[in-house]
Coordinates of N, CA and C and ligand atoms in Angstrom, one line a residue:
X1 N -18.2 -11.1 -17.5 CA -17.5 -9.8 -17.7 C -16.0 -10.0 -17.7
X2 N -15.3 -9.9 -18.8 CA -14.1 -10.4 -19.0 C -13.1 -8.7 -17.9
X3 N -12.0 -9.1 -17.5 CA -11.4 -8.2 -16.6 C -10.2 -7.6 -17.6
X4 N -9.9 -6.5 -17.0 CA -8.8 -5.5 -17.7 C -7.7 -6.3 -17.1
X5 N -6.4 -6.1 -17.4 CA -5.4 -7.4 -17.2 C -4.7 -6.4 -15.6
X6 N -4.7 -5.4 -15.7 CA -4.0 -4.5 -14.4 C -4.9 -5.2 -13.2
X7 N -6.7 -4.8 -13.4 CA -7.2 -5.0 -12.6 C -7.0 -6.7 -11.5
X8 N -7.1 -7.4 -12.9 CA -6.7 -8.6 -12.4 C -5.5 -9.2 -11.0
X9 N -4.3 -8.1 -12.4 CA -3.0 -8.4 -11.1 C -3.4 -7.8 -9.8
X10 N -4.4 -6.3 -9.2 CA -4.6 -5.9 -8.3 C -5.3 -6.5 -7.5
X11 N -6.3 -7.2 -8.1 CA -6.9 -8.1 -7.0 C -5.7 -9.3 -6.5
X12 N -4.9 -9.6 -7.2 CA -3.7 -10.5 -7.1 C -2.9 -10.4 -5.3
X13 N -3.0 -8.5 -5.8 CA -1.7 -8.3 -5.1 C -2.3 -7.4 -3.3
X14 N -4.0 -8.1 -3.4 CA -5.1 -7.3 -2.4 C -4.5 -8.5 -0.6
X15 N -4.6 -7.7 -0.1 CA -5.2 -6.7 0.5 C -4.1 -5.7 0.2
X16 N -4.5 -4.4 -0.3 CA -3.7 -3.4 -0.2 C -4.5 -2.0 0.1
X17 N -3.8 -0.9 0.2 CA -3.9 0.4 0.7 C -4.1 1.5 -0.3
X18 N -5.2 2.1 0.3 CA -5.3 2.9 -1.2 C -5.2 4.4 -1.0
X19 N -4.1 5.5 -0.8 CA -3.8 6.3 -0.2 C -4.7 7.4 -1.1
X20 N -5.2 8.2 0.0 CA -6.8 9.2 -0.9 C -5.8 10.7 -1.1
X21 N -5.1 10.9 -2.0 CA -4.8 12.7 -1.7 C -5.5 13.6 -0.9
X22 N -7.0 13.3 -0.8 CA -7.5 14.2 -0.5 C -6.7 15.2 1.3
X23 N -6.2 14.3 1.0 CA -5.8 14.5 2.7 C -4.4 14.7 2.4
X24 N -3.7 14.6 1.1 CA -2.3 15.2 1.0 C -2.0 17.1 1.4
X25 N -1.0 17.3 1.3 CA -0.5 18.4 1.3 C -0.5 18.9 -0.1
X26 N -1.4 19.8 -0.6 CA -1.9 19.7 -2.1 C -0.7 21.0 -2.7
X27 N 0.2 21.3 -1.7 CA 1.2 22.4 -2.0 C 2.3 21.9 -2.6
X28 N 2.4 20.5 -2.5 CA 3.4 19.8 -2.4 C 3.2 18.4 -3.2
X29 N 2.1 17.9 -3.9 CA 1.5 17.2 -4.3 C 2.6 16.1 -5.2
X30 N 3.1 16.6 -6.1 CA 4.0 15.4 -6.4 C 5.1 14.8 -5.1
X31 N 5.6 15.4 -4.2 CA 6.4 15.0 -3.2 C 5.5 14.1 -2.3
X32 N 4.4 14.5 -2.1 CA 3.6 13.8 -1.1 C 3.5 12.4 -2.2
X33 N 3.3 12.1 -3.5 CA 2.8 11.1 -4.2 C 4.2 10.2 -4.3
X34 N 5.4 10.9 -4.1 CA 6.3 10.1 -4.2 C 6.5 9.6 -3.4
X35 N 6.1 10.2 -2.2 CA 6.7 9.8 -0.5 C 5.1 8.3 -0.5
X36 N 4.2 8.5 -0.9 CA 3.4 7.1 -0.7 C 3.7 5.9 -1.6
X37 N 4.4 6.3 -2.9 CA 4.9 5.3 -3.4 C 6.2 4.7 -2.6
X38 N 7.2 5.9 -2.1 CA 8.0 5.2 -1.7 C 7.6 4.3 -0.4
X39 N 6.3 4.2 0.4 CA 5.7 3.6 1.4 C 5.1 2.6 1.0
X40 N 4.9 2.3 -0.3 CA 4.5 1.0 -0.8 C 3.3 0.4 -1.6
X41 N 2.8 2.5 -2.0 CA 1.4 2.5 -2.5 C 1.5 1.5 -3.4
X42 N 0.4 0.7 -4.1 CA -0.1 0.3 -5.3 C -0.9 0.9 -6.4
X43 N -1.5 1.9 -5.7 CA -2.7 2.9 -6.8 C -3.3 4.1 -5.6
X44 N -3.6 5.2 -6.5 CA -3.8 6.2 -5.7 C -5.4 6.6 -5.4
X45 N -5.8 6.6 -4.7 CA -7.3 7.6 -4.8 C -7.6 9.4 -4.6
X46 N -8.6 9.4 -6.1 CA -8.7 10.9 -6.1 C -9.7 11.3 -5.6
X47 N -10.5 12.2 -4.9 CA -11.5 12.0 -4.8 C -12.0 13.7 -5.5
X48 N -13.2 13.9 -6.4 CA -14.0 14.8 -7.4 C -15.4 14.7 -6.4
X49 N -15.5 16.1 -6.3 CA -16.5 16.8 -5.7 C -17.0 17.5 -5.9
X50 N -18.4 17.6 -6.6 CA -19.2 19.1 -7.5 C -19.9 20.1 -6.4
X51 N -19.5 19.6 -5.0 CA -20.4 20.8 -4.6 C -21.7 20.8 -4.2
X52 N -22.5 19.8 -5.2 CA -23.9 19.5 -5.6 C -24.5 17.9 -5.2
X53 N -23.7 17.1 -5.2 CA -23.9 16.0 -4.8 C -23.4 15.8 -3.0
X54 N -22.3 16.1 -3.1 CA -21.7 16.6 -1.9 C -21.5 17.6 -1.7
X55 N -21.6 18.3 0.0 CA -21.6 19.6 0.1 C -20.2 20.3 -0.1
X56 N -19.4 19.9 -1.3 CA -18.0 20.6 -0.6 C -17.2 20.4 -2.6
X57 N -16.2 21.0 -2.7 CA -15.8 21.0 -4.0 C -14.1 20.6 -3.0
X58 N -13.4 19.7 -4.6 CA -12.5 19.3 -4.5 C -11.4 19.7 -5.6
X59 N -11.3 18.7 -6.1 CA -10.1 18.7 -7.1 C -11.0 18.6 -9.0
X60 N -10.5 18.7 -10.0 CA -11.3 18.5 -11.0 C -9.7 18.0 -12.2
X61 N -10.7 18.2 -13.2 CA -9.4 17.1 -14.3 C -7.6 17.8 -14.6
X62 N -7.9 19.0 -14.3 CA -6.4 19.5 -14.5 C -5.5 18.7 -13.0
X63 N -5.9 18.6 -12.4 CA -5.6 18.1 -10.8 C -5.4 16.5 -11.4
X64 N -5.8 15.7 -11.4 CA -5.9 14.5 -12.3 C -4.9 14.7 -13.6
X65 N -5.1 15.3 -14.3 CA -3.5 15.2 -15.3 C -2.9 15.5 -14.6
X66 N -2.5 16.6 -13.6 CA -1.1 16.8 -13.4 C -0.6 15.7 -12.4
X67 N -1.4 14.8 -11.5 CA -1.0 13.9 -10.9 C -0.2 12.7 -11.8
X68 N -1.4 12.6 -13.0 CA -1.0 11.4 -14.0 C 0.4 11.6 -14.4
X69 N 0.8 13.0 -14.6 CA 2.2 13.3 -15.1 C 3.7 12.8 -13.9
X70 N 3.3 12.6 -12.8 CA 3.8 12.4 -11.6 C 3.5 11.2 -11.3
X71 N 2.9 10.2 -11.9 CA 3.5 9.0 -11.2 C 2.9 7.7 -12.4
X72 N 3.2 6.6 -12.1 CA 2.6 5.6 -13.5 C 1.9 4.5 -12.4
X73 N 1.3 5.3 -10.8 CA 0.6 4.4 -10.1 C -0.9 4.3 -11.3
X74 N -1.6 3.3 -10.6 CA -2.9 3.6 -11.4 C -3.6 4.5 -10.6
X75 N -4.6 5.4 -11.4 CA -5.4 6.4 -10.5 C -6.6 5.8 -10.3
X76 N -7.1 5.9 -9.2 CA -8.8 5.5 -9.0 C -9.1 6.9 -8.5
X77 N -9.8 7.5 -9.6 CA -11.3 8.4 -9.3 C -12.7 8.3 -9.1
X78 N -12.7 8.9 -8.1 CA -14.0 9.1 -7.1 C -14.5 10.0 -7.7
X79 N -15.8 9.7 -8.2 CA -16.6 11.0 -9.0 C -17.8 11.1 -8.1
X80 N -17.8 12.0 -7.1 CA -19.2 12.4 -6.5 C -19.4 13.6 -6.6
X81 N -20.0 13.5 -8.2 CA -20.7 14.2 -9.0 C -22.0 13.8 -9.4
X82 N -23.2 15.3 -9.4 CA -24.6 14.8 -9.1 C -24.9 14.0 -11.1
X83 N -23.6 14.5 -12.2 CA -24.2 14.2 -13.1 C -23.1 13.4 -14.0
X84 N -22.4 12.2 -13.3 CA -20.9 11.8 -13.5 C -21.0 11.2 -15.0
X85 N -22.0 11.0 -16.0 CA -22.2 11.4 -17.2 C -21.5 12.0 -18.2
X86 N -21.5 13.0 -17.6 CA -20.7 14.2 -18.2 C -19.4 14.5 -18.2
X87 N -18.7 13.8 -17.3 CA -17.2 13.8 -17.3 C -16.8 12.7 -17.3
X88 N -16.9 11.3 -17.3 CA -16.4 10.2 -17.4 C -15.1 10.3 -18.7
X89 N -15.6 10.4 -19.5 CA -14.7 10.8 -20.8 C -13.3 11.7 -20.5
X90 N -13.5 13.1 -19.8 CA -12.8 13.9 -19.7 C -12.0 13.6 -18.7
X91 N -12.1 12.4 -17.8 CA -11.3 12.0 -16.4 C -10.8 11.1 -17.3
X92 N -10.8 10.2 -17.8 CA -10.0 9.0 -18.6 C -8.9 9.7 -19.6
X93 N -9.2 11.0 -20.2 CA -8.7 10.9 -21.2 C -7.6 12.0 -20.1
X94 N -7.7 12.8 -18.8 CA -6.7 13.1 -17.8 C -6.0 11.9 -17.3
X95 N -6.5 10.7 -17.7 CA -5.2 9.3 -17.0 C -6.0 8.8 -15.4
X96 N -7.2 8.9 -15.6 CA -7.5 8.2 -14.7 C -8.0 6.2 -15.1
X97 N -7.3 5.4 -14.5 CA -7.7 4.3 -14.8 C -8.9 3.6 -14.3
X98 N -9.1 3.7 -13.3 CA -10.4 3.5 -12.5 C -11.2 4.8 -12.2
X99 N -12.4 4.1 -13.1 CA -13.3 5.9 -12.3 C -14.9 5.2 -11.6
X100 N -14.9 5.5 -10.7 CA -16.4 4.9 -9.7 C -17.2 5.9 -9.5
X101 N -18.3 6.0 -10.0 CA -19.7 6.5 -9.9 C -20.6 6.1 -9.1
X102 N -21.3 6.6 -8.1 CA -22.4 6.5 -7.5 C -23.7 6.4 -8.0
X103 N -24.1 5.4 -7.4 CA -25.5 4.5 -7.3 C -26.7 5.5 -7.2
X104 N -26.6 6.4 -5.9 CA -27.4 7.3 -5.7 C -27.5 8.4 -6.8
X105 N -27.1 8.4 -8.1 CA -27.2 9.2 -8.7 C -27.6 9.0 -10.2
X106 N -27.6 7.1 -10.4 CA -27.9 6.9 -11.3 C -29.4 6.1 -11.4
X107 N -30.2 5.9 -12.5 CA -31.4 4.9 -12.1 C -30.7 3.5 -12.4
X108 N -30.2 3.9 -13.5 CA -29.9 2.2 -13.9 C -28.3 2.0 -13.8
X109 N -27.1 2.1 -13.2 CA -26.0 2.3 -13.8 C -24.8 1.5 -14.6
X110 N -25.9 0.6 -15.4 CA -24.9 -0.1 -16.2 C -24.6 0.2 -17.6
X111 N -25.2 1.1 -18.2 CA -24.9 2.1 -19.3 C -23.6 2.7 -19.0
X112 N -23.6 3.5 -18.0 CA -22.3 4.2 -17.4 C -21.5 3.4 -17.3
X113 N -21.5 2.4 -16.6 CA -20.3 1.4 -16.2 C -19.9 1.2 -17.7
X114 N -20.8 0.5 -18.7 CA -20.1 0.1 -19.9 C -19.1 1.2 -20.3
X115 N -19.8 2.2 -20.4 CA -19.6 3.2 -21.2 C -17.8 3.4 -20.4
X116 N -17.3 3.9 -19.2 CA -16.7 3.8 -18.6 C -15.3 2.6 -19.1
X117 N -15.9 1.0 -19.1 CA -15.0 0.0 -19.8 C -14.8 -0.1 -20.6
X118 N -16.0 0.7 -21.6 CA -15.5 0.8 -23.6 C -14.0 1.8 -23.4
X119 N -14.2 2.8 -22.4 CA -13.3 3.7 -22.4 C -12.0 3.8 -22.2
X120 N -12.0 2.0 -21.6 CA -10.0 1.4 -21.1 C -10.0 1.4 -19.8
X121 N -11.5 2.3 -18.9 CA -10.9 2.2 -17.3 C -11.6 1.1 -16.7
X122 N -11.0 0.7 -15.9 CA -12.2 -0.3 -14.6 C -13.4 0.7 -14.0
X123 N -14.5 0.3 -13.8 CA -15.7 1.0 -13.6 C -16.0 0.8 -12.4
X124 N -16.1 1.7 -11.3 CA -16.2 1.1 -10.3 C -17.5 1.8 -9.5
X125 N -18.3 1.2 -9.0 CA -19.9 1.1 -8.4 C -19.8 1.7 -6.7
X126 N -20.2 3.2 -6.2 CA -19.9 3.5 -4.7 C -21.4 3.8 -4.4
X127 N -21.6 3.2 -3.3 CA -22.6 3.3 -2.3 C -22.9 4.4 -1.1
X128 N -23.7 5.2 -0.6 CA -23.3 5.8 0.6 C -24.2 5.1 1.7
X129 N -23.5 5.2 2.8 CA -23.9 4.4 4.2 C -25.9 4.7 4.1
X130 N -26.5 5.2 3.7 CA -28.0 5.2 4.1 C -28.5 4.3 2.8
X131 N -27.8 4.0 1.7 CA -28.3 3.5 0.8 C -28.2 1.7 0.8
X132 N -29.6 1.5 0.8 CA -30.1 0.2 1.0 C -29.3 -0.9 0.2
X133 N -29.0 -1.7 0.8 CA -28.0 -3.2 -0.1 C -29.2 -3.5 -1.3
X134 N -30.4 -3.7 -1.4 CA -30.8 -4.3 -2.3 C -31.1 -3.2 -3.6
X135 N -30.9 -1.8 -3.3 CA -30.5 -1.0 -4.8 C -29.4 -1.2 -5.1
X136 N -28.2 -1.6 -4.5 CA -27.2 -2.0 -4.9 C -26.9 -3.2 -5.5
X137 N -28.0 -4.3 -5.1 CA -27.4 -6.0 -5.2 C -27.8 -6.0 -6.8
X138 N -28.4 -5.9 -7.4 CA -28.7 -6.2 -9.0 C -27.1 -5.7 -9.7
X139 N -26.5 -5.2 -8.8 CA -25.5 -4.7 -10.3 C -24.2 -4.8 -9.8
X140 N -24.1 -5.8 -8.8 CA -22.6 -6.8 -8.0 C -21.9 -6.9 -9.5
X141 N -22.8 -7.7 -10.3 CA -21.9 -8.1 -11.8 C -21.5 -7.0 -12.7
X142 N -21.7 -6.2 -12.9 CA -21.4 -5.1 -13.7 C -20.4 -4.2 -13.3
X143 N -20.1 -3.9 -12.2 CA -18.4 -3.0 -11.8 C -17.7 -4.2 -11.5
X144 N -16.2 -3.4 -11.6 CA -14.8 -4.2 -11.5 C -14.4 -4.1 -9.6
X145 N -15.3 -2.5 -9.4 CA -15.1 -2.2 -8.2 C -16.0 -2.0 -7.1
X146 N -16.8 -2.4 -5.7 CA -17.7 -1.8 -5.3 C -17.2 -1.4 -3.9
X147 N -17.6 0.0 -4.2 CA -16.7 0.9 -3.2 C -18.0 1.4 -1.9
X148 N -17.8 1.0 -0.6 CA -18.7 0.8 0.3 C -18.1 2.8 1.1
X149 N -18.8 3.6 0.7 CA -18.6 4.6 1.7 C -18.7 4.2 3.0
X150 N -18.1 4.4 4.4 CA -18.6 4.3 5.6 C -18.1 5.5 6.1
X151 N -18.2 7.1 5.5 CA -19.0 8.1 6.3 C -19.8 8.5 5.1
X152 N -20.7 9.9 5.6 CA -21.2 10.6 4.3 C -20.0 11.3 3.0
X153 N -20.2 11.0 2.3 CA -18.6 11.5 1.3 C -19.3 13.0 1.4
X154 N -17.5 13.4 1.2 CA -17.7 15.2 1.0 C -16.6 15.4 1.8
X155 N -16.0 14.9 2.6 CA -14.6 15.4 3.7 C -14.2 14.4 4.1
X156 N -12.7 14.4 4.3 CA -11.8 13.5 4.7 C -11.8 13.6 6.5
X157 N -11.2 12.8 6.8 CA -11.0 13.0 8.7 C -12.4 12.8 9.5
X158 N -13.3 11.8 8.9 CA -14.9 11.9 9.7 C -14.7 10.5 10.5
X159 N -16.1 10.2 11.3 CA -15.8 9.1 12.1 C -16.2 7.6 11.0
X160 N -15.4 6.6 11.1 CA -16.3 5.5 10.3 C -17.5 5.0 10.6
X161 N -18.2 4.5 10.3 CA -20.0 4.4 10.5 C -19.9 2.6 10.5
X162 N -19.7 2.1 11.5 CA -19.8 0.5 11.7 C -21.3 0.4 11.1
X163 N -22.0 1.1 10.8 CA -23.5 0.3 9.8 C -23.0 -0.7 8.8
X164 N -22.4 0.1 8.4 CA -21.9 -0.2 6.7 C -21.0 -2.0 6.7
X165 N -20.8 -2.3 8.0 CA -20.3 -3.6 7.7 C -21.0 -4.6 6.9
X166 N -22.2 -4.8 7.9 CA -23.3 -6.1 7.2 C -23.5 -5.5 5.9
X167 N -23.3 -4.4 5.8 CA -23.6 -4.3 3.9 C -22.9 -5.0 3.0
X168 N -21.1 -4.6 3.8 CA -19.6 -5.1 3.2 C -20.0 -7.1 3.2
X169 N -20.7 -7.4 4.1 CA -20.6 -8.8 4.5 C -21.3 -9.3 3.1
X170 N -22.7 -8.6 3.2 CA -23.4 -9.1 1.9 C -22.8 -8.9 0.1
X171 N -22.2 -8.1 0.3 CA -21.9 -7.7 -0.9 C -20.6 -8.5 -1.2
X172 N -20.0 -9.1 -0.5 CA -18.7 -10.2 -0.2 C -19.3 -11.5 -0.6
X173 N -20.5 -11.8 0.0 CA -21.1 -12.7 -0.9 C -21.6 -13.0 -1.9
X174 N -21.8 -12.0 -2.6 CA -22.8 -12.0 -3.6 C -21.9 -11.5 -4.8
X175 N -20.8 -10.9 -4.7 CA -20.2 -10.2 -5.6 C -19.0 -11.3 -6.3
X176 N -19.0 -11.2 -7.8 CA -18.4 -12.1 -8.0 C -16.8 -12.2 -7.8
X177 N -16.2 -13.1 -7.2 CA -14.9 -13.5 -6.7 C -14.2 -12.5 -7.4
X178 N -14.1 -12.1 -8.7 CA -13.0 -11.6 -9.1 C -13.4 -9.7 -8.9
X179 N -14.4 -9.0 -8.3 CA -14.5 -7.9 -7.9 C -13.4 -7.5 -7.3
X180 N -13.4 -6.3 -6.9 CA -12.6 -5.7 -6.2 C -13.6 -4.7 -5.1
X181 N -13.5 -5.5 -3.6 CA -14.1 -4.6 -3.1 C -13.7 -3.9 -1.9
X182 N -13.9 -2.3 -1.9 CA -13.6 -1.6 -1.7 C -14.1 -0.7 -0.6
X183 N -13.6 0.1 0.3 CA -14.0 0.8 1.6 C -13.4 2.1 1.8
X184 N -14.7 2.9 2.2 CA -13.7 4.3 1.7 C -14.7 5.4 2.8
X185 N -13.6 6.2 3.9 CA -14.0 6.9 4.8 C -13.4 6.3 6.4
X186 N -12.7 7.2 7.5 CA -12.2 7.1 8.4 C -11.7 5.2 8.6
X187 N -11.0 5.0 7.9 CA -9.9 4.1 8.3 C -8.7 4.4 8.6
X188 N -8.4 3.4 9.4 CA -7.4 3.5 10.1 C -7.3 2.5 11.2
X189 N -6.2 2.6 12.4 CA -5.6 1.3 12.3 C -7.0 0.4 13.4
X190 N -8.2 1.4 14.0 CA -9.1 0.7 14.9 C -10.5 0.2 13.9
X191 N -9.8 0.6 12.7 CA -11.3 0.6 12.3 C -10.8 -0.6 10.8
X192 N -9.7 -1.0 10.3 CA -9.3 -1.4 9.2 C -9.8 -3.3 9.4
X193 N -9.2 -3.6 10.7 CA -9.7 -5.3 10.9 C -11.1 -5.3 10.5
X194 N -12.3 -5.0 10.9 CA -13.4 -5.2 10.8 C -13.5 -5.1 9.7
X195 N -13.2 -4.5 8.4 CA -13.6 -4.1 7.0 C -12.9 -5.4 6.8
X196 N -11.4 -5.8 7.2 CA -11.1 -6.9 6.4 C -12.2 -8.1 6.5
X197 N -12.3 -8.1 8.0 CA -13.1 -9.9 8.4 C -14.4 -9.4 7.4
X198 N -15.1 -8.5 7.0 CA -16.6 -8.2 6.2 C -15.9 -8.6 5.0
X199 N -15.0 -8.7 4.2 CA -14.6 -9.0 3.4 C -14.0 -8.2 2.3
X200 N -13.5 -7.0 2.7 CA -12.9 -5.9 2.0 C -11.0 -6.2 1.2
X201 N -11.3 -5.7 0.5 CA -9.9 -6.1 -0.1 C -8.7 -4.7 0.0
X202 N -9.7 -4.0 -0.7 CA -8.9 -2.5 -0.9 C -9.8 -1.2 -0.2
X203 N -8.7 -0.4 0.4 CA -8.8 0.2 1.8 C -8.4 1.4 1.4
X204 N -9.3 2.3 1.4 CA -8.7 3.8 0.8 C -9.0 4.7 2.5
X205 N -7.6 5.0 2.7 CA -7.3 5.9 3.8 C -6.4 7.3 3.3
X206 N -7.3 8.3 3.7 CA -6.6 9.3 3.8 C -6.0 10.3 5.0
X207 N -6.7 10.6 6.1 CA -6.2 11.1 7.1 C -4.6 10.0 7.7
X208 N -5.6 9.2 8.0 CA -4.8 7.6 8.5 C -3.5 8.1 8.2
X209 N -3.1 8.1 6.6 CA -1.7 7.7 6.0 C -1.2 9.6 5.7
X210 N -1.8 10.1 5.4 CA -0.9 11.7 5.4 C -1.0 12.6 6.8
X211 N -2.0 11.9 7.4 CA -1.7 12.6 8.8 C -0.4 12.3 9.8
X212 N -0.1 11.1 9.5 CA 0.9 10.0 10.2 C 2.1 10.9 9.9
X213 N 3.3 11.0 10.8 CA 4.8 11.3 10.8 C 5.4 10.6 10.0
X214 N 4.9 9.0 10.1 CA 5.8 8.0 9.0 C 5.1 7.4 8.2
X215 N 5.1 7.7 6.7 CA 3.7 7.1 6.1 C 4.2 5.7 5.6
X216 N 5.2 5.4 5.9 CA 5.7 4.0 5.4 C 5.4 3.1 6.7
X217 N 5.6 3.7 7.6 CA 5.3 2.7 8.8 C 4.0 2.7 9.4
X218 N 3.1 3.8 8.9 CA 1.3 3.9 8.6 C 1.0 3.0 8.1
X219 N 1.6 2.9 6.8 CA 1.1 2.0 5.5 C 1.5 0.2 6.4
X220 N 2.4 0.3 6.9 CA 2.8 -1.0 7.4 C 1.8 -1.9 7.9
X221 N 1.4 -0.8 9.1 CA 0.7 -0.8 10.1 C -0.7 -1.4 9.7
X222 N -1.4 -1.0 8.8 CA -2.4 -0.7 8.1 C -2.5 -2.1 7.6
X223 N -1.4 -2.3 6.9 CA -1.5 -3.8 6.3 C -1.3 -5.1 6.8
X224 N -0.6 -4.9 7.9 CA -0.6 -5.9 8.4 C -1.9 -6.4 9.5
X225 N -2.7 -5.1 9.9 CA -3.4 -5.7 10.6 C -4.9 -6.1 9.2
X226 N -4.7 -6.0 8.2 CA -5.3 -6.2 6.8 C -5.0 -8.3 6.7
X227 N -3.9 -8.1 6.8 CA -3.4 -9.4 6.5 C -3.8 -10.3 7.7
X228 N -3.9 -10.0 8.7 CA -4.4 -10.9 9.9 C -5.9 -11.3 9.9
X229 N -6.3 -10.2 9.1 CA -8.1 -10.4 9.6 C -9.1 -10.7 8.1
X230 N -7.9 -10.2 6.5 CA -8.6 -10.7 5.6 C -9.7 -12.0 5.3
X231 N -10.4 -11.9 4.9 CA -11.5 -12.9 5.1 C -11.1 -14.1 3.4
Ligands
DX5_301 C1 -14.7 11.3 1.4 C2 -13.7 10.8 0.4 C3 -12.6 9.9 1.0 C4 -11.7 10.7 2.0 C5 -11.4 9.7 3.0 O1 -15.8 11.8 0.8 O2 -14.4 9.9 -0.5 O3 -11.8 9.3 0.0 O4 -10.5 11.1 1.4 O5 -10.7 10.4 4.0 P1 -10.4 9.7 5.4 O6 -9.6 8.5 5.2 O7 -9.7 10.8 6.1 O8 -11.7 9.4 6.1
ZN302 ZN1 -13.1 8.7 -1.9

């Protein structure tokens, strides 16, 4: 599977931080996006919520263009949506560059992923913590991304779920070198080493980094103890 040239440099430029809005100040949203770039973001995470897959609604594609218009980070969307089918198209063409689909919602999901990389974005593959490694292992090769939930998605600020390591461990082996893999739910600075040593690259924290006083010295914090324990 030949790689998009951004994605490439990103895995380049890993271990890095991937700051979730969800947990921004949504009153204030371009300031909050500038203040994490100015802390050293590399790419942002959105996270999309129907309600129906998860119990809670979020943001949708006007929320996504207006972000795209505010910064030239790359966007990674989180679609946990029961029918993500149906808006793949309409997220890409709001400026989302990465968009990740859940496993539990598809039978097969490598139609979608294609469909997703005919589209210009990186495709990226999320798991939730009850969902078995071996529905997930057949399709290591087919995302750019595999995004390891470690709480239930639906809300920002939950506890992280240490199950989800040995999952991260296997999927680190099995997934091809040039993946990008990914961890998403209550990180932060007691919970970030372990994801690195399982073999995690990219680290999407939201409470962590917009809850913090100094999100530059959050983000520091974050990474450095990233860089000590990277596998
Ligand atoms: C949860 C979302 C996460 C959320 C993480 O369903 O997918 O991206 O923003 O928030 P924290 O870092 O607060 O656990
Ligand atoms: Zn997310």
């Amino acid at each position: 599977m030949s790689q998009l040239f951004w994605i490439a440099d990103l895995v380049k430029k890993c271990p890095l931080i991937n700051p979730s809005l969800l947990a921004a100040d949504f009153a204030n949203l371009a300031s909050e996006i500038r203040a994490v770039e100015e802390a050293g973001a590399k790419i942002l995470h959105l996270d999309v919520m129907d309600g129906h897959f998860v119990p809670n609604l979020s943001i949708g594609v006007p929320v996504v263009e207006a972000v795209r218009r505010s910064t030239e980070l790359p966007l990674d969307v989180h679609l946990m949506l029961s029918e993500p089918q149906k808006y793949v198209r309409a997220f890409r063409k709001a400026g989302a560059d990465l968009i990740t689909v859940h496993i539990e919602t598809l039978n097969d999901p490598r139609p979608l992923l294609e469909e997703i990389r005919g589209l210009g974005a990186a495709a990226g593959l999320a798991h939730n913590p009850p969902t078995a490694i071996e529905k997930l292992a057949p399709f290591l090769s087919d995302a750019d991304i595999i995004l390891t939930m470690s709480v239930t998605p639906g809300f920002g600020g939950q506890k992280f779920d240490r199950t989800v390591l040995d999952k991260i461990a296997v999927i680190k082996k099995h997934a091809p070198t040039n993946a990008l893999i990914s961890v998403d739910g209550g990180i932060d600075t007691h919970t970030i080493a372990d994801c690195a040593k399982a073999g995690c690259h990219l680290f999407v924290a939201g409470t962590a980094i917009f809850g913090a006083s100094d999100y530059a010295e959050q983000m520091r914090l974050l990474e450095s103890q990233c860089r000590k324990n990277i596998q």
